[in-house]
Amino acid sequence: MSHEDYLGMRRFPGLDGLRALAATMVIFFHFGGPNWTWLSGWVGVYLFFVLSGFLITTLLLREQDRTGGISLSNFYIRRVFRILPPYLVILGGIVAFVILRGEFHSRDFPQALKYYLTFLNEFLPAATHGADNFFSGSWTLGSASMMR
């Protein structure tokens, strides 16, 4: 592959595969039970963050080559429109699920919802950020999703 071909690539299929592997590692770690404790979910999280950082850096360097600078406002606008729609759909589904189960108040969702809706979930108080809260893992979106 030539350098021009590389610069023209919008996606890196091999890296997408590694990101899928990283996400799968986390899922198996959480749902695999005691037989899967050897598989550290944090390795998957770190791998995902590193790959996202590489991809973001590549995009920003390409923008700098094309335009002579980097627009952080445009970067964050692209991130918001990429992340928030699926985020809000998933949050809505989880809220509906918890309401249908009659656990909205017992899982402390009224307290947590203001953090989830403002995308500030990594600042949730410890009382509402436990394993009992179905959306507690979404802190990673606040950290990583703005990357890619």
Short mmCIF file of N, CA, C and O in Angstrom, two decimals:
data_model
loop_
_atom_site.label_atom_id
_atom_site.label_comp_id
_atom_site.label_asym_id
_atom_site.label_seq_id
_atom_site.Cartn_x
_atom_site.Cartn_y
_atom_site.Cartn_z
N MET A 1 0.84 -1.16 0.00
CA MET A 1 0.00 0.00 0.00
C MET A 1 0.90 1.24 0.00
O MET A 1 1.84 1.34 0.76
N SER A 2 0.54 2.16 -0.83
CA SER A 2 1.32 3.40 -0.90
C SER A 2 0.92 4.33 0.24
O SER A 2 -0.14 4.16 0.86
N HIS A 3 1.74 5.34 0.47
CA HIS A 3 1.45 6.32 1.50
C HIS A 3 0.17 7.08 1.17
O HIS A 3 -0.64 7.38 2.06
N GLU A 4 -0.04 7.37 -0.11
CA GLU A 4 -1.26 8.07 -0.53
C GLU A 4 -2.49 7.21 -0.26
O GLU A 4 -3.54 7.72 0.14
N ASP A 5 -2.37 5.90 -0.53
CA ASP A 5 -3.50 4.99 -0.23
C ASP A 5 -3.80 4.99 1.26
O ASP A 5 -4.95 5.01 1.68
N TYR A 6 -2.74 4.95 2.07
CA TYR A 6 -2.91 4.97 3.52
C TYR A 6 -3.61 6.26 3.95
O TYR A 6 -4.53 6.23 4.76
N LEU A 7 -3.17 7.38 3.41
CA LEU A 7 -3.77 8.65 3.79
C LEU A 7 -5.23 8.73 3.34
O LEU A 7 -6.03 9.41 3.97
N GLY A 8 -5.58 8.03 2.29
CA GLY A 8 -6.95 8.04 1.79
C GLY A 8 -7.89 7.12 2.54
O GLY A 8 -9.11 7.22 2.38
N MET A 9 -7.34 6.23 3.35
CA MET A 9 -8.20 5.30 4.10
C MET A 9 -8.99 6.04 5.17
O MET A 9 -8.44 6.82 5.92
N ARG A 10 -10.29 5.78 5.20
CA ARG A 10 -11.13 6.37 6.25
C ARG A 10 -11.31 5.40 7.40
O ARG A 10 -11.65 5.80 8.50
N ARG A 11 -11.12 4.12 7.15
CA ARG A 11 -11.28 3.09 8.18
C ARG A 11 -10.06 2.19 8.16
O ARG A 11 -9.43 2.00 7.13
N PHE A 12 -9.78 1.62 9.30
CA PHE A 12 -8.69 0.66 9.44
C PHE A 12 -9.31 -0.66 9.89
O PHE A 12 -9.51 -0.88 11.09
N PRO A 13 -9.65 -1.53 8.94
CA PRO A 13 -10.38 -2.76 9.30
C PRO A 13 -9.66 -3.60 10.36
O PRO A 13 -10.30 -4.16 11.24
N GLY A 14 -8.34 -3.69 10.29
CA GLY A 14 -7.61 -4.46 11.29
C GLY A 14 -7.77 -3.90 12.69
O GLY A 14 -7.92 -4.64 13.66
N LEU A 15 -7.77 -2.57 12.79
CA LEU A 15 -7.95 -1.95 14.10
C LEU A 15 -9.38 -2.07 14.58
O LEU A 15 -9.63 -2.22 15.77
N ASP A 16 -10.33 -2.04 13.65
CA ASP A 16 -11.72 -2.27 14.03
C ASP A 16 -11.86 -3.66 14.64
O ASP A 16 -12.58 -3.85 15.63
N GLY A 17 -11.18 -4.63 14.05
CA GLY A 17 -11.20 -5.99 14.58
C GLY A 17 -10.59 -6.07 15.98
O GLY A 17 -11.13 -6.75 16.86
N LEU A 18 -9.48 -5.37 16.20
CA LEU A 18 -8.87 -5.34 17.52
C LEU A 18 -9.78 -4.65 18.54
O LEU A 18 -9.87 -5.08 19.69
N ARG A 19 -10.45 -3.60 18.12
CA ARG A 19 -11.39 -2.92 19.03
C ARG A 19 -12.56 -3.85 19.38
O ARG A 19 -13.00 -3.88 20.52
N ALA A 20 -13.03 -4.62 18.41
CA ALA A 20 -14.09 -5.59 18.68
C ALA A 20 -13.59 -6.66 19.65
O ALA A 20 -14.33 -7.08 20.56
N LEU A 21 -12.36 -7.10 19.47
CA LEU A 21 -11.77 -8.08 20.39
C LEU A 21 -11.68 -7.50 21.80
O LEU A 21 -12.01 -8.18 22.78
N ALA A 22 -11.26 -6.25 21.92
CA ALA A 22 -11.17 -5.60 23.22
C ALA A 22 -12.54 -5.54 23.89
O ALA A 22 -12.68 -5.85 25.08
N ALA A 23 -13.57 -5.15 23.15
CA ALA A 23 -14.92 -5.08 23.70
C ALA A 23 -15.41 -6.47 24.11
O ALA A 23 -16.04 -6.64 25.16
N THR A 24 -15.09 -7.47 23.30
CA THR A 24 -15.49 -8.84 23.62
C THR A 24 -14.81 -9.32 24.90
O THR A 24 -15.43 -10.03 25.71
N MET A 25 -13.55 -8.95 25.09
CA MET A 25 -12.84 -9.32 26.32
C MET A 25 -13.57 -8.77 27.55
O MET A 25 -13.74 -9.47 28.55
N VAL A 26 -14.03 -7.53 27.46
CA VAL A 26 -14.73 -6.92 28.58
C VAL A 26 -16.06 -7.64 28.82
O VAL A 26 -16.40 -7.96 29.97
N ILE A 27 -16.79 -7.93 27.76
CA ILE A 27 -18.09 -8.61 27.90
C ILE A 27 -17.91 -9.99 28.51
O ILE A 27 -18.62 -10.36 29.45
N PHE A 28 -16.95 -10.77 28.01
CA PHE A 28 -16.71 -12.10 28.58
C PHE A 28 -16.28 -12.02 30.03
O PHE A 28 -16.66 -12.85 30.85
N PHE A 29 -15.48 -11.01 30.36
CA PHE A 29 -15.05 -10.85 31.74
C PHE A 29 -16.24 -10.61 32.66
O PHE A 29 -16.35 -11.18 33.73
N HIS A 30 -17.18 -9.77 32.20
CA HIS A 30 -18.34 -9.45 33.04
C HIS A 30 -19.36 -10.57 33.11
O HIS A 30 -19.99 -10.77 34.15
N PHE A 31 -19.54 -11.29 32.01
CA PHE A 31 -20.62 -12.27 31.97
C PHE A 31 -20.15 -13.71 31.90
O PHE A 31 -20.97 -14.61 31.88
N GLY A 32 -18.86 -13.93 31.89
CA GLY A 32 -18.34 -15.29 31.73
C GLY A 32 -18.33 -16.12 32.98
O GLY A 32 -18.16 -17.33 32.94
N GLY A 33 -18.49 -15.51 34.13
CA GLY A 33 -18.50 -16.25 35.38
C GLY A 33 -17.09 -16.60 35.83
O GLY A 33 -16.09 -16.15 35.26
N PRO A 34 -16.99 -17.42 36.86
CA PRO A 34 -15.69 -17.73 37.46
C PRO A 34 -14.73 -18.45 36.52
O PRO A 34 -13.52 -18.40 36.71
N ASN A 35 -15.24 -19.11 35.49
CA ASN A 35 -14.35 -19.81 34.56
C ASN A 35 -13.58 -18.85 33.66
O ASN A 35 -12.62 -19.25 33.00
N TRP A 36 -13.97 -17.59 33.62
CA TRP A 36 -13.33 -16.61 32.74
C TRP A 36 -12.57 -15.53 33.53
O TRP A 36 -12.23 -14.50 32.99
N THR A 37 -12.29 -15.77 34.79
CA THR A 37 -11.60 -14.75 35.58
C THR A 37 -10.17 -14.50 35.10
O THR A 37 -9.59 -13.46 35.37
N TRP A 38 -9.60 -15.44 34.37
CA TRP A 38 -8.25 -15.27 33.83
C TRP A 38 -8.21 -14.16 32.77
O TRP A 38 -7.17 -13.59 32.49
N LEU A 39 -9.37 -13.87 32.19
CA LEU A 39 -9.45 -12.85 31.14
C LEU A 39 -9.73 -11.50 31.79
O LEU A 39 -10.83 -11.23 32.24
N SER A 40 -8.72 -10.67 31.86
CA SER A 40 -8.88 -9.38 32.52
C SER A 40 -9.65 -8.41 31.61
O SER A 40 -9.18 -8.06 30.54
N GLY A 41 -10.80 -7.98 32.08
CA GLY A 41 -11.57 -7.02 31.32
C GLY A 41 -10.87 -5.69 31.18
O GLY A 41 -11.06 -4.96 30.21
N TRP A 42 -10.01 -5.35 32.14
CA TRP A 42 -9.29 -4.08 32.08
C TRP A 42 -8.30 -4.06 30.92
O TRP A 42 -8.05 -3.01 30.34
N VAL A 43 -7.77 -5.21 30.56
CA VAL A 43 -6.88 -5.25 29.39
C VAL A 43 -7.66 -4.83 28.16
O VAL A 43 -7.18 -4.07 27.32
N GLY A 44 -8.89 -5.31 28.04
CA GLY A 44 -9.74 -4.91 26.92
C GLY A 44 -10.04 -3.41 26.93
O GLY A 44 -10.01 -2.76 25.89
N VAL A 45 -10.29 -2.85 28.12
CA VAL A 45 -10.56 -1.41 28.24
C VAL A 45 -9.32 -0.63 27.81
O VAL A 45 -9.41 0.32 27.02
N TYR A 46 -8.16 -1.01 28.31
CA TYR A 46 -6.92 -0.29 27.97
C TYR A 46 -6.62 -0.41 26.48
O TYR A 46 -6.22 0.57 25.84
N LEU A 47 -6.79 -1.59 25.92
CA LEU A 47 -6.55 -1.79 24.49
C LEU A 47 -7.48 -0.90 23.67
O LEU A 47 -7.05 -0.25 22.71
N PHE A 48 -8.74 -0.85 24.06
CA PHE A 48 -9.71 -0.01 23.36
C PHE A 48 -9.31 1.46 23.42
O PHE A 48 -9.35 2.18 22.43
N PHE A 49 -8.88 1.93 24.60
CA PHE A 49 -8.47 3.32 24.75
C PHE A 49 -7.23 3.63 23.91
O PHE A 49 -7.15 4.68 23.28
N VAL A 50 -6.27 2.74 23.90
CA VAL A 50 -5.04 2.97 23.12
C VAL A 50 -5.35 3.04 21.64
O VAL A 50 -4.88 3.93 20.92
N LEU A 51 -6.17 2.10 21.15
CA LEU A 51 -6.53 2.11 19.73
C LEU A 51 -7.34 3.36 19.38
O LEU A 51 -7.12 3.97 18.32
N SER A 52 -8.24 3.76 20.25
CA SER A 52 -9.01 4.98 20.00
C SER A 52 -8.09 6.19 19.96
O SER A 52 -8.25 7.08 19.11
N GLY A 53 -7.13 6.25 20.86
CA GLY A 53 -6.17 7.35 20.86
C GLY A 53 -5.37 7.41 19.57
O GLY A 53 -5.14 8.48 19.01
N PHE A 54 -4.94 6.24 19.08
CA PHE A 54 -4.21 6.19 17.81
C PHE A 54 -5.07 6.70 16.66
O PHE A 54 -4.63 7.51 15.84
N LEU A 55 -6.32 6.25 16.61
CA LEU A 55 -7.21 6.66 15.53
C LEU A 55 -7.52 8.15 15.59
O LEU A 55 -7.54 8.83 14.56
N ILE A 56 -7.71 8.69 16.78
CA ILE A 56 -7.97 10.12 16.91
C ILE A 56 -6.76 10.93 16.50
O ILE A 56 -6.88 11.93 15.79
N THR A 57 -5.60 10.49 16.94
CA THR A 57 -4.38 11.20 16.56
C THR A 57 -4.21 11.20 15.05
O THR A 57 -3.86 12.22 14.45
N THR A 58 -4.48 10.06 14.42
CA THR A 58 -4.39 9.97 12.96
C THR A 58 -5.34 10.95 12.29
O THR A 58 -4.97 11.67 11.37
N LEU A 59 -6.59 11.00 12.78
CA LEU A 59 -7.57 11.92 12.20
C LEU A 59 -7.14 13.37 12.37
O LEU A 59 -7.26 14.19 11.45
N LEU A 60 -6.64 13.71 13.56
CA LEU A 60 -6.23 15.09 13.81
C LEU A 60 -5.00 15.47 12.98
O LEU A 60 -4.92 16.59 12.46
N LEU A 61 -4.05 14.56 12.83
CA LEU A 61 -2.88 14.84 12.00
C LEU A 61 -3.27 15.02 10.54
O LEU A 61 -2.72 15.88 9.84
N ARG A 62 -4.22 14.22 10.07
CA ARG A 62 -4.70 14.37 8.70
C ARG A 62 -5.38 15.72 8.50
O ARG A 62 -5.20 16.39 7.49
N GLU A 63 -6.19 16.12 9.50
CA GLU A 63 -6.85 17.42 9.40
C GLU A 63 -5.81 18.54 9.38
O GLU A 63 -5.93 19.50 8.61
N GLN A 64 -4.79 18.41 10.19
CA GLN A 64 -3.74 19.43 10.22
C GLN A 64 -3.02 19.50 8.87
O GLN A 64 -2.72 20.58 8.37
N ASP A 65 -2.74 18.34 8.27
CA ASP A 65 -2.10 18.33 6.95
C ASP A 65 -2.98 18.97 5.89
O ASP A 65 -2.51 19.68 5.01
N ARG A 66 -4.29 18.70 5.96
CA ARG A 66 -5.23 19.21 4.97
C ARG A 66 -5.47 20.70 5.10
O ARG A 66 -5.55 21.42 4.10
N THR A 67 -5.64 21.16 6.35
CA THR A 67 -6.10 22.54 6.56
C THR A 67 -5.05 23.46 7.18
O THR A 67 -5.26 24.67 7.24
N GLY A 68 -3.97 22.88 7.67
CA GLY A 68 -2.95 23.67 8.32
C GLY A 68 -3.23 23.90 9.80
O GLY A 68 -2.47 24.59 10.48
N GLY A 69 -4.30 23.34 10.31
CA GLY A 69 -4.64 23.49 11.73
C GLY A 69 -5.66 22.46 12.16
O GLY A 69 -6.12 21.64 11.35
N ILE A 70 -6.01 22.51 13.42
CA ILE A 70 -7.00 21.59 13.99
C ILE A 70 -8.09 22.41 14.64
O ILE A 70 -7.81 23.29 15.46
N SER A 71 -9.33 22.12 14.27
CA SER A 71 -10.48 22.79 14.88
C SER A 71 -11.03 21.89 15.99
O SER A 71 -11.69 20.88 15.71
N LEU A 72 -10.75 22.25 17.24
CA LEU A 72 -11.25 21.46 18.35
C LEU A 72 -12.77 21.52 18.46
O LEU A 72 -13.41 20.53 18.82
N SER A 73 -13.35 22.66 18.12
CA SER A 73 -14.82 22.74 18.18
C SER A 73 -15.45 21.79 17.17
O SER A 73 -16.40 21.08 17.51
N ASN A 74 -14.93 21.74 15.94
CA ASN A 74 -15.46 20.79 14.96
C ASN A 74 -15.22 19.35 15.40
O ASN A 74 -16.07 18.48 15.19
N PHE A 75 -14.08 19.09 16.00
CA PHE A 75 -13.77 17.75 16.49
C PHE A 75 -14.81 17.31 17.52
O PHE A 75 -15.38 16.23 17.42
N TYR A 76 -15.10 18.17 18.50
CA TYR A 76 -16.05 17.79 19.54
C TYR A 76 -17.48 17.74 19.01
O TYR A 76 -18.28 16.92 19.46
N ILE A 77 -17.82 18.56 18.05
CA ILE A 77 -19.15 18.48 17.44
C ILE A 77 -19.31 17.13 16.74
O ILE A 77 -20.35 16.47 16.87
N ARG A 78 -18.28 16.68 16.01
CA ARG A 78 -18.34 15.36 15.36
C ARG A 78 -18.49 14.26 16.40
O ARG A 78 -19.25 13.31 16.21
N ARG A 79 -17.78 14.36 17.51
CA ARG A 79 -17.87 13.34 18.57
C ARG A 79 -19.26 13.30 19.17
O ARG A 79 -19.81 12.23 19.41
N VAL A 80 -19.83 14.46 19.43
CA VAL A 80 -21.16 14.52 20.03
C VAL A 80 -22.18 13.84 19.11
O VAL A 80 -22.99 13.02 19.56
N PHE A 81 -22.14 14.16 17.81
CA PHE A 81 -23.12 13.57 16.90
C PHE A 81 -22.84 12.10 16.62
O PHE A 81 -23.73 11.37 16.18
N ARG A 82 -21.66 11.64 16.90
CA ARG A 82 -21.35 10.22 16.72
C ARG A 82 -21.78 9.41 17.94
O ARG A 82 -22.25 8.29 17.83
N ILE A 83 -21.61 9.96 19.13
CA ILE A 83 -21.81 9.21 20.37
C ILE A 83 -23.19 9.40 20.98
O ILE A 83 -23.82 8.44 21.42
N LEU A 84 -23.69 10.61 21.06
CA LEU A 84 -24.93 10.85 21.80
C LEU A 84 -26.15 10.12 21.26
O LEU A 84 -26.93 9.61 22.06
N PRO A 85 -26.39 10.04 19.94
CA PRO A 85 -27.60 9.33 19.52
C PRO A 85 -27.66 7.87 20.00
O PRO A 85 -28.65 7.49 20.65
N PRO A 86 -26.64 7.04 19.77
CA PRO A 86 -26.76 5.67 20.30
C PRO A 86 -26.74 5.62 21.82
O PRO A 86 -27.41 4.79 22.44
N TYR A 87 -26.01 6.52 22.44
CA TYR A 87 -25.96 6.59 23.90
C TYR A 87 -27.35 6.82 24.47
O TYR A 87 -27.78 6.13 25.40
N LEU A 88 -28.07 7.80 23.92
CA LEU A 88 -29.40 8.12 24.43
C LEU A 88 -30.41 7.02 24.14
O LEU A 88 -31.31 6.77 24.94
N VAL A 89 -30.27 6.35 23.00
CA VAL A 89 -31.16 5.22 22.70
C VAL A 89 -30.95 4.09 23.71
O VAL A 89 -31.90 3.52 24.25
N ILE A 90 -29.69 3.78 24.00
CA ILE A 90 -29.40 2.72 24.97
C ILE A 90 -29.87 3.13 26.36
O ILE A 90 -30.48 2.33 27.08
N LEU A 91 -29.61 4.36 26.75
CA LEU A 91 -30.07 4.84 28.05
C LEU A 91 -31.59 4.75 28.15
O LEU A 91 -32.13 4.29 29.16
N GLY A 92 -32.29 5.17 27.09
CA GLY A 92 -33.75 5.07 27.09
C GLY A 92 -34.23 3.64 27.24
O GLY A 92 -35.18 3.36 27.97
N GLY A 93 -33.56 2.72 26.54
CA GLY A 93 -33.92 1.30 26.68
C GLY A 93 -33.70 0.78 28.09
O GLY A 93 -34.52 0.03 28.62
N ILE A 94 -32.60 1.17 28.69
CA ILE A 94 -32.31 0.72 30.05
C ILE A 94 -33.31 1.31 31.04
O ILE A 94 -33.81 0.62 31.93
N VAL A 95 -33.63 2.59 30.89
CA VAL A 95 -34.61 3.22 31.77
C VAL A 95 -35.97 2.52 31.61
O VAL A 95 -36.63 2.20 32.61
N ALA A 96 -36.39 2.26 30.37
CA ALA A 96 -37.65 1.55 30.15
C ALA A 96 -37.62 0.16 30.79
O ALA A 96 -38.59 -0.26 31.44
N PHE A 97 -36.51 -0.55 30.65
CA PHE A 97 -36.35 -1.88 31.24
C PHE A 97 -36.49 -1.81 32.76
O PHE A 97 -37.20 -2.61 33.37
N VAL A 98 -35.82 -0.85 33.37
CA VAL A 98 -35.84 -0.73 34.83
C VAL A 98 -37.24 -0.32 35.30
O VAL A 98 -37.72 -0.82 36.32
N ILE A 99 -37.90 0.56 34.56
CA ILE A 99 -39.26 0.97 34.93
C ILE A 99 -40.21 -0.23 34.82
O ILE A 99 -41.02 -0.47 35.72
N LEU A 100 -40.10 -0.98 33.72
CA LEU A 100 -40.97 -2.15 33.54
C LEU A 100 -40.75 -3.20 34.64
O LEU A 100 -41.68 -3.91 35.01
N ARG A 101 -39.56 -3.30 35.14
CA ARG A 101 -39.27 -4.23 36.24
C ARG A 101 -39.67 -3.66 37.59
O ARG A 101 -39.57 -4.35 38.61
N GLY A 102 -40.09 -2.40 37.62
CA GLY A 102 -40.48 -1.77 38.87
C GLY A 102 -39.30 -1.46 39.78
O GLY A 102 -39.47 -1.38 41.00
N GLU A 103 -38.13 -1.25 39.20
CA GLU A 103 -36.92 -1.04 39.99
C GLU A 103 -36.31 0.35 39.79
O GLU A 103 -35.16 0.58 40.16
N PHE A 104 -37.06 1.26 39.20
CA PHE A 104 -36.51 2.58 38.88
C PHE A 104 -36.00 3.28 40.14
O PHE A 104 -34.90 3.81 40.16
N HIS A 105 -36.79 3.26 41.19
CA HIS A 105 -36.39 3.95 42.43
C HIS A 105 -35.44 3.10 43.27
O HIS A 105 -34.50 3.63 43.86
N SER A 106 -35.64 1.80 43.29
CA SER A 106 -34.77 0.96 44.12
C SER A 106 -33.35 0.89 43.59
O SER A 106 -32.41 0.63 44.33
N ARG A 107 -33.15 1.13 42.31
CA ARG A 107 -31.80 1.16 41.73
C ARG A 107 -31.22 2.56 41.70
O ARG A 107 -30.19 2.80 41.11
N ASP A 108 -31.94 3.51 42.31
CA ASP A 108 -31.47 4.89 42.45
C ASP A 108 -31.31 5.61 41.11
O ASP A 108 -30.47 6.48 40.96
N PHE A 109 -32.14 5.21 40.12
CA PHE A 109 -32.05 5.87 38.82
C PHE A 109 -32.47 7.34 38.85
O PHE A 109 -31.91 8.13 38.11
N PRO A 110 -33.45 7.76 39.68
CA PRO A 110 -33.77 9.20 39.68
C PRO A 110 -32.55 10.05 40.01
O PRO A 110 -32.35 11.11 39.40
N GLN A 111 -31.74 9.63 40.96
CA GLN A 111 -30.53 10.37 41.32
C GLN A 111 -29.49 10.30 40.19
O GLN A 111 -28.85 11.29 39.87
N ALA A 112 -29.33 9.14 39.59
CA ALA A 112 -28.29 8.94 38.59
C ALA A 112 -28.65 9.54 37.23
O ALA A 112 -27.77 9.92 36.47
N LEU A 113 -29.93 9.64 36.93
CA LEU A 113 -30.37 10.05 35.60
C LEU A 113 -29.86 11.43 35.20
O LEU A 113 -29.50 11.65 34.05
N LYS A 114 -29.78 12.35 36.14
CA LYS A 114 -29.30 13.70 35.80
C LYS A 114 -27.84 13.65 35.33
O LYS A 114 -27.43 14.44 34.48
N TYR A 115 -27.06 12.72 35.85
CA TYR A 115 -25.68 12.57 35.40
C TYR A 115 -25.63 11.90 34.02
O TYR A 115 -24.85 12.29 33.17
N TYR A 116 -26.47 10.89 33.83
CA TYR A 116 -26.50 10.18 32.55
C TYR A 116 -26.98 11.09 31.42
O TYR A 116 -26.44 11.06 30.33
N LEU A 117 -28.01 11.88 31.68
CA LEU A 117 -28.57 12.74 30.63
C LEU A 117 -27.64 13.89 30.26
O LEU A 117 -27.73 14.42 29.15
N THR A 118 -26.77 14.29 31.16
CA THR A 118 -25.83 15.37 30.86
C THR A 118 -24.45 14.82 30.48
O THR A 118 -23.51 15.59 30.32
N PHE A 119 -24.36 13.50 30.33
CA PHE A 119 -23.12 12.85 29.90
C PHE A 119 -21.97 13.09 30.88
O PHE A 119 -20.82 13.18 30.51
N LEU A 120 -22.33 13.20 32.16
CA LEU A 120 -21.34 13.40 33.22
C LEU A 120 -21.30 12.20 34.16
O LEU A 120 -21.06 12.33 35.35
N ASN A 121 -21.55 11.02 33.62
CA ASN A 121 -21.70 9.83 34.43
C ASN A 121 -20.45 9.44 35.21
O ASN A 121 -20.55 8.74 36.20
N GLU A 122 -19.28 9.88 34.80
CA GLU A 122 -18.10 9.53 35.58
C GLU A 122 -18.04 10.30 36.89
O GLU A 122 -17.23 10.01 37.74
N PHE A 123 -18.93 11.28 37.07
CA PHE A 123 -18.98 12.06 38.31
C PHE A 123 -20.11 11.63 39.22
O PHE A 123 -20.43 12.32 40.19
N LEU A 124 -20.72 10.49 38.93
CA LEU A 124 -21.79 9.98 39.78
C LEU A 124 -21.28 9.77 41.20
O LEU A 124 -20.17 9.27 41.41
N PRO A 125 -22.10 10.13 42.20
CA PRO A 125 -21.70 9.81 43.58
C PRO A 125 -21.57 8.30 43.76
O PRO A 125 -22.23 7.52 43.08
N ALA A 126 -20.72 7.90 44.66
CA ALA A 126 -20.43 6.47 44.86
C ALA A 126 -21.69 5.66 45.15
O ALA A 126 -21.79 4.51 44.74
N ALA A 127 -22.67 6.25 45.80
CA ALA A 127 -23.88 5.51 46.16
C ALA A 127 -24.68 5.08 44.93
O ALA A 127 -25.39 4.08 44.97
N THR A 128 -24.58 5.81 43.82
CA THR A 128 -25.36 5.47 42.64
C THR A 128 -24.51 4.84 41.54
O THR A 128 -24.99 4.58 40.46
N HIS A 129 -23.25 4.60 41.80
CA HIS A 129 -22.33 4.11 40.76
C HIS A 129 -21.93 2.67 41.01
O HIS A 129 -20.84 2.25 40.69
N GLY A 130 -22.82 1.90 41.57
CA GLY A 130 -22.48 0.52 41.90
C GLY A 130 -22.84 -0.47 40.81
O GLY A 130 -23.43 -0.11 39.79
N ALA A 131 -22.49 -1.71 41.05
CA ALA A 131 -22.78 -2.77 40.08
C ALA A 131 -24.28 -2.99 39.94
O ALA A 131 -24.73 -3.59 38.97
N ASP A 132 -25.06 -2.55 40.90
CA ASP A 132 -26.50 -2.73 40.87
C ASP A 132 -27.17 -1.80 39.86
O ASP A 132 -28.32 -1.96 39.52
N ASN A 133 -26.45 -0.81 39.38
CA ASN A 133 -27.00 0.15 38.43
C ASN A 133 -26.66 -0.31 37.02
O ASN A 133 -25.49 -0.35 36.65
N PHE A 134 -27.65 -0.63 36.20
CA PHE A 134 -27.42 -1.22 34.88
C PHE A 134 -26.58 -0.37 33.94
O PHE A 134 -26.02 -0.88 32.99
N PHE A 135 -26.51 0.91 34.16
CA PHE A 135 -25.80 1.79 33.23
C PHE A 135 -24.48 2.29 33.81
O PHE A 135 -23.87 3.20 33.29
N SER A 136 -24.03 1.70 34.91
CA SER A 136 -22.85 2.22 35.60
C SER A 136 -21.58 2.11 34.77
O SER A 136 -20.65 2.88 34.96
N GLY A 137 -21.50 1.19 33.83
CA GLY A 137 -20.32 1.06 33.00
C GLY A 137 -20.19 2.12 31.93
O GLY A 137 -19.19 2.18 31.22
N SER A 138 -21.18 2.98 31.83
CA SER A 138 -21.14 4.01 30.79
C SER A 138 -20.11 5.09 31.05
O SER A 138 -19.90 5.94 30.21
N TRP A 139 -19.44 5.04 32.19
CA TRP A 139 -18.38 6.02 32.45
C TRP A 139 -17.31 5.96 31.36
O TRP A 139 -16.69 6.97 31.06
N THR A 140 -17.14 4.79 30.75
CA THR A 140 -16.12 4.66 29.73
C THR A 140 -16.44 5.52 28.51
O THR A 140 -15.54 5.97 27.82
N LEU A 141 -17.72 5.75 28.26
CA LEU A 141 -18.09 6.60 27.13
C LEU A 141 -17.68 8.04 27.37
O LEU A 141 -17.25 8.73 26.45
N GLY A 142 -17.78 8.48 28.60
CA GLY A 142 -17.36 9.84 28.92
C GLY A 142 -15.84 10.00 28.75
O GLY A 142 -15.36 11.06 28.41
N SER A 143 -15.12 8.92 28.96
CA SER A 143 -13.66 8.96 28.86
C SER A 143 -13.19 8.70 27.44
O SER A 143 -12.33 9.39 26.92
N ALA A 144 -13.75 7.66 26.83
CA ALA A 144 -13.19 7.20 25.55
C ALA A 144 -13.94 7.66 24.32
O ALA A 144 -13.34 7.86 23.28
N SER A 145 -15.24 7.84 24.43
CA SER A 145 -15.98 8.10 23.22
C SER A 145 -15.65 9.44 22.60
O SER A 145 -15.80 9.61 21.41
N MET A 146 -15.22 10.37 23.39
CA MET A 146 -14.85 11.64 22.81
C MET A 146 -13.56 11.49 22.02
O MET A 146 -13.15 12.38 21.31
N MET A 147 -12.92 10.32 22.15
CA MET A 147 -11.69 10.09 21.42
C MET A 147 -11.94 9.76 19.95
O MET A 147 -11.19 10.15 19.10
N ARG A 148 -12.94 8.96 19.68
CA ARG A 148 -13.09 8.51 18.30
C ARG A 148 -14.42 8.88 17.75
O ARG A 148 -15.44 8.82 18.15
#
